[in-house]
Short mmCIF file of C-alpha atoms in Angstrom, two decimals:
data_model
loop_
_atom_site.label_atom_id
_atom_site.label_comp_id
_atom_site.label_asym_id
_atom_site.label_seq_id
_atom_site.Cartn_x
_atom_site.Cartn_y
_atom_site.Cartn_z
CA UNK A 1294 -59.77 37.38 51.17
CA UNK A 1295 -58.18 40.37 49.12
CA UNK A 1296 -55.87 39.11 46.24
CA UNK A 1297 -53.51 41.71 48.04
CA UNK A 1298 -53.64 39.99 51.30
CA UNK A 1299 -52.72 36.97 49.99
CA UNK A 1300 -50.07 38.19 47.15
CA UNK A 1301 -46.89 36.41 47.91
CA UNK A 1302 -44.83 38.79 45.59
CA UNK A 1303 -45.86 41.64 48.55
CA UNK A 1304 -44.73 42.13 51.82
CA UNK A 1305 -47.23 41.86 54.77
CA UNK A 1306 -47.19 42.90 58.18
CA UNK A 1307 -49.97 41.35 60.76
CA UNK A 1308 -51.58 41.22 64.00
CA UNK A 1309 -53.27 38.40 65.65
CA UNK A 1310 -55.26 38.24 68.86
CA UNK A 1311 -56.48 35.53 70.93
CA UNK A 1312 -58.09 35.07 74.16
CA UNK A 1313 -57.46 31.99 76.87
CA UNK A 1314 -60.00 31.31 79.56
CA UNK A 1315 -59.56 28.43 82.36
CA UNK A 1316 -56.75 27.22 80.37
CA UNK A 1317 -52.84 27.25 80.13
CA UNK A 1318 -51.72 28.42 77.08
CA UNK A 1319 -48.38 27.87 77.01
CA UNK A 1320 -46.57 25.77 79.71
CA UNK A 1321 -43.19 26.50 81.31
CA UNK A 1322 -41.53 22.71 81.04
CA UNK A 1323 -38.38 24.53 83.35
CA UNK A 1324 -41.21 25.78 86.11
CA UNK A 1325 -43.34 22.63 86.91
CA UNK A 1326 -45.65 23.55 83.55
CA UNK A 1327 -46.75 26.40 85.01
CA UNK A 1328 -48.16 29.47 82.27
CA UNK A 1329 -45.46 31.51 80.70
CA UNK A 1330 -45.16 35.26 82.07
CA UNK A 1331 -42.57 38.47 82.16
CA UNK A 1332 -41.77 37.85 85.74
CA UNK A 1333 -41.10 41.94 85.95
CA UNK A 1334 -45.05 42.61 84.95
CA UNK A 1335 -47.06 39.67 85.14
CA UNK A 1336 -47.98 39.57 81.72
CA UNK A 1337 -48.62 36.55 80.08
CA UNK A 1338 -46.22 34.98 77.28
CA UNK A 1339 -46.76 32.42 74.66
CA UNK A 1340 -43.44 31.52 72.84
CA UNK A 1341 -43.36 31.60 68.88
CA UNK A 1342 -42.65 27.83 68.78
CA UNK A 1343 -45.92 27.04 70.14
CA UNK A 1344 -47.66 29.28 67.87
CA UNK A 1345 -45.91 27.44 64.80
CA UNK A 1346 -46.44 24.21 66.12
CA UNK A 1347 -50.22 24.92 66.14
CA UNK A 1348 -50.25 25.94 62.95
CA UNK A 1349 -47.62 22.66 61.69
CA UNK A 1350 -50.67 21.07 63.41
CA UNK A 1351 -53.59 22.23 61.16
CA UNK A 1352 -52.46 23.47 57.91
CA UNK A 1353 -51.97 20.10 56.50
CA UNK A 1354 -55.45 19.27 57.05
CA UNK A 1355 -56.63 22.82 56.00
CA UNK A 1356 -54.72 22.60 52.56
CA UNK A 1357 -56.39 19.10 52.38
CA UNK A 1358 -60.19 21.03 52.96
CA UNK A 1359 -58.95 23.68 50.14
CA UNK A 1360 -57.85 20.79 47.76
CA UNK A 1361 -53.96 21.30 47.41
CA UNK A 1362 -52.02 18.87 46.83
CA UNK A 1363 -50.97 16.96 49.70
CA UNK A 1364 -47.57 16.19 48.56
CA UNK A 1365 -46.63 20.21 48.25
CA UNK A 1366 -48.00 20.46 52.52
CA UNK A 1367 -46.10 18.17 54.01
CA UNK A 1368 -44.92 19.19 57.61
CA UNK A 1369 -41.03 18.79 57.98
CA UNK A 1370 -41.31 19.36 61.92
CA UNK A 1371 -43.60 16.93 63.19
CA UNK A 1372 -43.58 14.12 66.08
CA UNK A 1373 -42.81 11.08 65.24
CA UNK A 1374 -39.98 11.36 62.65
CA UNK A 1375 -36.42 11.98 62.28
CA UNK A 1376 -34.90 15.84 61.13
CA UNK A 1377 -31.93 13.88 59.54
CA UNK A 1378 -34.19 10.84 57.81
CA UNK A 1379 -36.41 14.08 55.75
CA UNK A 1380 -33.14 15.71 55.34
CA UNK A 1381 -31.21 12.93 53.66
CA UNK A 1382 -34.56 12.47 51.44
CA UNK A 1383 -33.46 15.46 49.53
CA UNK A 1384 -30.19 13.86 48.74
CA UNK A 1385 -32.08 10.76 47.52
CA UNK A 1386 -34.69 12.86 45.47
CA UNK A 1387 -31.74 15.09 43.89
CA UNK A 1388 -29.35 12.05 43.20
CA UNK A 1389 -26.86 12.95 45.23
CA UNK A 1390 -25.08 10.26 47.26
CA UNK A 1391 -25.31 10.57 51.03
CA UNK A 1392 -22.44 9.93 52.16
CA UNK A 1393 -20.60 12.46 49.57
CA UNK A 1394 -17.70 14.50 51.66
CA UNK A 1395 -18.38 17.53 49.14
CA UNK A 1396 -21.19 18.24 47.23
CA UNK A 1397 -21.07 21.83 44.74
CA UNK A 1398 -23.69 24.57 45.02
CA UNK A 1399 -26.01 23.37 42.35
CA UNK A 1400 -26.52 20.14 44.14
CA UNK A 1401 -27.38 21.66 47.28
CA UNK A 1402 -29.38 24.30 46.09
CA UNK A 1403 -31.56 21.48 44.35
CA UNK A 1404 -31.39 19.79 47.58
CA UNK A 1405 -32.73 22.86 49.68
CA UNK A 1406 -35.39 23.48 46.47
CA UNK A 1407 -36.81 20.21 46.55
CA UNK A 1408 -37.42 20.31 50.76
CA UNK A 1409 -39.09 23.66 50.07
CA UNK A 1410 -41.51 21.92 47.61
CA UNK A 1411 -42.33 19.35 49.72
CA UNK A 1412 -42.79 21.10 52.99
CA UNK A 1413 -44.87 23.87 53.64
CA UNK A 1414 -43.40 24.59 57.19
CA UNK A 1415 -39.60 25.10 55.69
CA UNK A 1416 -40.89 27.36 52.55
CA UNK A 1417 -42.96 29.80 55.55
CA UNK A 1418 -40.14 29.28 58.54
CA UNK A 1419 -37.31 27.86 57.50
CA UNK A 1420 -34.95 25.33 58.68
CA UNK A 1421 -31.53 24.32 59.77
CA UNK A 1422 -30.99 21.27 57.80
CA UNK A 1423 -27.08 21.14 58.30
CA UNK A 1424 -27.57 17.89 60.29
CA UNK A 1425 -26.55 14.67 60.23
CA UNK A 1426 -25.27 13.29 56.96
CA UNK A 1427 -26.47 16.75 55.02
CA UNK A 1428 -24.18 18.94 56.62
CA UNK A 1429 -23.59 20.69 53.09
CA UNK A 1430 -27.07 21.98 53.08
CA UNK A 1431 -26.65 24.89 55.84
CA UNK A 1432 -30.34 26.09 56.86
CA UNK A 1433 -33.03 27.65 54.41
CA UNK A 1434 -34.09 31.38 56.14
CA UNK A 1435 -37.87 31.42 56.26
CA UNK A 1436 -39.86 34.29 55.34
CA UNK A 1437 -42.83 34.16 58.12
CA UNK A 1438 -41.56 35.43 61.28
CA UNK A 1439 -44.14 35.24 64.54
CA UNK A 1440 -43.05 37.32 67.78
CA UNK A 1441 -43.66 36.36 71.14
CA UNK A 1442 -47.43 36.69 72.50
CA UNK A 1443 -47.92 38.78 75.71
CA UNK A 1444 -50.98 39.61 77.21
CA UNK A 1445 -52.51 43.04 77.03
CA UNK A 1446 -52.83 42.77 80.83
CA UNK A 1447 -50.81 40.80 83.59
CA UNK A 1448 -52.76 37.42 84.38
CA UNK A 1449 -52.27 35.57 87.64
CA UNK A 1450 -51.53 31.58 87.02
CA UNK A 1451 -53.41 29.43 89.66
CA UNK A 1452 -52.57 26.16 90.68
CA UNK A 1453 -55.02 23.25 91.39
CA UNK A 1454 -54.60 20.25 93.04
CA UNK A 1455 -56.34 17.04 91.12
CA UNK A 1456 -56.63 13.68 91.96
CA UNK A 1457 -57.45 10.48 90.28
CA UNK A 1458 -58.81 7.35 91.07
CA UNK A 1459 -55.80 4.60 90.56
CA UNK A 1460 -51.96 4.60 91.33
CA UNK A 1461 -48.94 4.63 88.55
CA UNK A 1462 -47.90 1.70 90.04
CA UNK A 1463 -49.35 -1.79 90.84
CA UNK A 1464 -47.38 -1.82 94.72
CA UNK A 1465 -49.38 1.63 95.47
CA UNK A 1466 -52.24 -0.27 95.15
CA UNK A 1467 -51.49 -3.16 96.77
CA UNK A 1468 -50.50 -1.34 99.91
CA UNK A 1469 -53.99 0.11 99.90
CA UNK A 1470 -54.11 3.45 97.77
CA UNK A 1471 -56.59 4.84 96.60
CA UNK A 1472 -56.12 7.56 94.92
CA UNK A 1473 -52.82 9.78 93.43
CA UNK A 1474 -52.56 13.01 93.92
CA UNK A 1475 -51.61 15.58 90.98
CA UNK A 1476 -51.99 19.75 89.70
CA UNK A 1477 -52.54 21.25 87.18
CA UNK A 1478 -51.92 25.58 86.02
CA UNK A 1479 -54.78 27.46 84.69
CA UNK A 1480 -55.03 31.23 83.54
CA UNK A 1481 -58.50 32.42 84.62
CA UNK A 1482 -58.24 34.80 81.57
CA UNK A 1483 -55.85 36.32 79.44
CA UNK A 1484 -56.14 38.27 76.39
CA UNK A 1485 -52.75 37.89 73.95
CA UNK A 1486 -51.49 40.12 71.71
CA UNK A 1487 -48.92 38.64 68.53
CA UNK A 1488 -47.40 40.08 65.43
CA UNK A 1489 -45.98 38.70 62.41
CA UNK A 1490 -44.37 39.79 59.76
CA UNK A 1491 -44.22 38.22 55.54
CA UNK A 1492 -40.55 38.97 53.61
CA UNK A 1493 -41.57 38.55 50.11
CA UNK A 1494 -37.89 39.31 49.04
CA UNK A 1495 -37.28 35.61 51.22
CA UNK A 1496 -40.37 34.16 49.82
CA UNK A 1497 -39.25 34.21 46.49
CA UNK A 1498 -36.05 32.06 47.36
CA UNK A 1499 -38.77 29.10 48.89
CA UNK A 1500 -41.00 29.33 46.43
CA UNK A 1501 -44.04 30.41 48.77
CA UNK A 1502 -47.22 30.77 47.02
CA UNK A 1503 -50.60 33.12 46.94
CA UNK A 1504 -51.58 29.15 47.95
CA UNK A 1505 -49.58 29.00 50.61
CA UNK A 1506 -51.06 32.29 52.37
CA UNK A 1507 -53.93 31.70 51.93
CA UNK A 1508 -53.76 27.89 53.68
CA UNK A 1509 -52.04 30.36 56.65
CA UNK A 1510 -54.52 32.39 57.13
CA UNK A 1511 -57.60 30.29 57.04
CA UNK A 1512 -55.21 27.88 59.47
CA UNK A 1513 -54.60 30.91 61.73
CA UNK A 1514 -58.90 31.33 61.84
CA UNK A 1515 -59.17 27.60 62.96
CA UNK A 1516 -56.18 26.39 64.32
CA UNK A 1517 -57.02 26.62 68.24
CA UNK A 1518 -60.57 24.83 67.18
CA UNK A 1519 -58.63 21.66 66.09
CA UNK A 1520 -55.87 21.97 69.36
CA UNK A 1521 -58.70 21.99 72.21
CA UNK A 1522 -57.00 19.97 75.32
CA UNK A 1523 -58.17 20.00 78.63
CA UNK A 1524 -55.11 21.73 79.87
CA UNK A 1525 -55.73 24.69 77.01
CA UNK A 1526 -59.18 25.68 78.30
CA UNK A 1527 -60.77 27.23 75.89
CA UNK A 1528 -58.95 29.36 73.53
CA UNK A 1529 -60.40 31.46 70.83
CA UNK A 1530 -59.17 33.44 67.87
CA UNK A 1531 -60.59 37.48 68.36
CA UNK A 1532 -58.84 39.12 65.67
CA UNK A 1533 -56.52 39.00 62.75
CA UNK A 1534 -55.66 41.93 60.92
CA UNK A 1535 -53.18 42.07 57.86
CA UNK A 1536 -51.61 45.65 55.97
CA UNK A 1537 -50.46 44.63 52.76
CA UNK A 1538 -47.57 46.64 51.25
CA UNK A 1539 -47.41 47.57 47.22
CA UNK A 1540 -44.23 45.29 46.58
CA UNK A 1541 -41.68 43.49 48.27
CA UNK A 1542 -39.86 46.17 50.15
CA UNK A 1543 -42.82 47.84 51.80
CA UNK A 1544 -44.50 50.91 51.23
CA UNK A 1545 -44.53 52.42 55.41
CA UNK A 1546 -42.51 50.79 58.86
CA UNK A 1547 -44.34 47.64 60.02
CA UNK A 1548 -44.62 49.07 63.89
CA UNK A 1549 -46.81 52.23 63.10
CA UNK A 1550 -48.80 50.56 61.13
CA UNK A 1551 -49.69 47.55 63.58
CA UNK A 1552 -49.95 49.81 66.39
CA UNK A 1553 -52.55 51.30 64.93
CA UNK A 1554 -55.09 48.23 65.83
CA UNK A 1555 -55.35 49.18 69.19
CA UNK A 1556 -57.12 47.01 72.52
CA UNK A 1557 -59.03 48.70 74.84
CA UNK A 1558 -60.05 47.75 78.41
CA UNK A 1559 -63.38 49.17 78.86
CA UNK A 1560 -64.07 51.89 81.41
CA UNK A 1561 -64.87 50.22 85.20
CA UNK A 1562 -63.31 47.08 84.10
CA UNK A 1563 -60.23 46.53 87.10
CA UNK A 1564 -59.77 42.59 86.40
CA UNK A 1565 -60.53 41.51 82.95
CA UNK A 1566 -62.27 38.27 82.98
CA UNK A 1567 -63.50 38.02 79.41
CA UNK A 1568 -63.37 39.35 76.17
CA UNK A 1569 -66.40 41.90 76.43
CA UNK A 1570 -64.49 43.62 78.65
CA UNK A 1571 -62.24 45.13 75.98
CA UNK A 1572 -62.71 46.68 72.74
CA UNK A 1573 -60.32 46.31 69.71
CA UNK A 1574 -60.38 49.31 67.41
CA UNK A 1575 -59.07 49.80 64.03
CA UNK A 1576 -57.88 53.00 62.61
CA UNK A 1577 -57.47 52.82 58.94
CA UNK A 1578 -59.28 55.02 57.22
CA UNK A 1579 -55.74 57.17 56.17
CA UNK A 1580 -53.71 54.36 55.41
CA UNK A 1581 -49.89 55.76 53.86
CA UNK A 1582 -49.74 55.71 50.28
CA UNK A 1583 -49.87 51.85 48.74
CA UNK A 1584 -51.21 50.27 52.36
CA UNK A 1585 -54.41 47.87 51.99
CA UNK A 1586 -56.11 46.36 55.08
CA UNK A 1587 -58.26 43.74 55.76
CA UNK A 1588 -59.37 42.36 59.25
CA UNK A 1589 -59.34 38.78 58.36
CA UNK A 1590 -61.46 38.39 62.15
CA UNK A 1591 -62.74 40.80 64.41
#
């Protein structure tokens, strides 16, 4: 990578596109699990909190292959444990008493400091950590903000009905089942589209590092190789592209500049059904004044 593209002190503005085949993507838990779409056009939608939770899901293990230190990527939202017990930890580490009615600024700024240290997830997202016994602590305001993924073209979810060999339940059984029936929701294909954006005027209040990038990106490259479930088909990465800005404000708008990494759908093609049927294109060669690029995949 470019020692711009990974300069924390820098603001960066990305685009990320990946590809679903014979999968679900991104269940609706409010519509039977069925795939996520703009009920107006048919495209399809993948929320930002399932792109963040794949990437809570691998960058531990990529800052682990890079040899960070473990202790510094540390995942704040992960299954299994309690907001309030990681919160409280930060009174513990700090000295400050947990039950205390009113704590002053300093103490909960050394509070918030030392859950940015420890967590990689709150110094690139944030979090709301005014729970519980650490009310006092308010949220932290993360610098890395994703979008919502839509699909360049609408994608029609299809349902199919499964069955398995054995019951739920002992009684089925004894009453002479013999097999259960179930479904599951598929996307035959879908090609998504996300952006996301780096403040480095935020960054510098978490302490995010050139470290820290760098662990994103290379978790963005792998991150839907180490989430394969049956349900997710197959999903592959087809593109990352990142404009790096001079310094912290930014040198151009974000939206021009991501718009112009354009997707084609190539000529003949009426129903997309994989990724050789479009072409991504990258026009870059008059970049405004104090722009870098680098296509990170593609």
């Amino acid at each position: 990578m470019k020692p711009e593209t990974t300069d924390p002190r820098v603001r960066h503005d990305a685009v990320m596109f990946f590809d679903v085949t014979d999968g679900n993507p991104n269940g609706d838990p409010d519509g039977g699990n069925r795939p996520r779409i703009d009920e107006a056009t048919g495209h399809g939608l993948v929320t930002d909190v399932a792109i963040k939770r794949k990437i809570r899901d691998t960058i531990g293990l990529t800052a682990e292959h890079l040899g960070y230190p473990t202790d510094r990527y540390q995942v704040f939202v992960e299954a299994g444990h309690a907001l309030n017990t990681r919160t409280a930890e930060s009174y513990t580490a700090t000295g400050i008493e947990l039950k205390s009615r009113k704590i002053t600024p300093e103490q909960a700024e050394a509070a918030r400091q030392w859950m940015s240290s420890r967590y990689v997830d709150v110094r690139l997202f944030g979090a709301v950590l005014s729970t519980g016994d650490t009310k006092a602590l308010g949220q932290i305001r993360g610098p890395l903000q994703f979008g919502m993924a839509r699909s360049i073209d609408p994608v029609l979810p299809v349902s199919h009905a499964i069955t398995r060999v054995t019951q739920t339940r002992q009684a089925d059984i004894d009453n002479g089942e013999r097999t259960e029936m179930g479904s599951k929701w598929t996307v035959p294909y879908g090609l998504y589209r996300v952006q996301f954006h780096y403040s480095a005027a935020i960054a510098a209040k978490t302490g995010v590092s050139g470290e820290d990038l760098t662990a994103l990106y290379r978790t963005l490259q792998l991150m839907l190789d180490h989430d394969r479930t049956a349900t997710r088909g197959i999903m592959t990465l087809r593109g990352l592209y990142v404009f790096s800005h001079a310094d912290a404000f930014g040198n151009a708008a974000a939206q021009p500049l991501l718009e112009r990494v354009r997707v084609q759908r190539l000529t003949g093609v009426e129903n997309p059904r994989a990724f050789t049927d479009y072409k991504i294109t990258e026009d870059v060669d008059a970049l405004p004044p104090g722009i870098t690029f680098e296509a990170l995949a593609g």
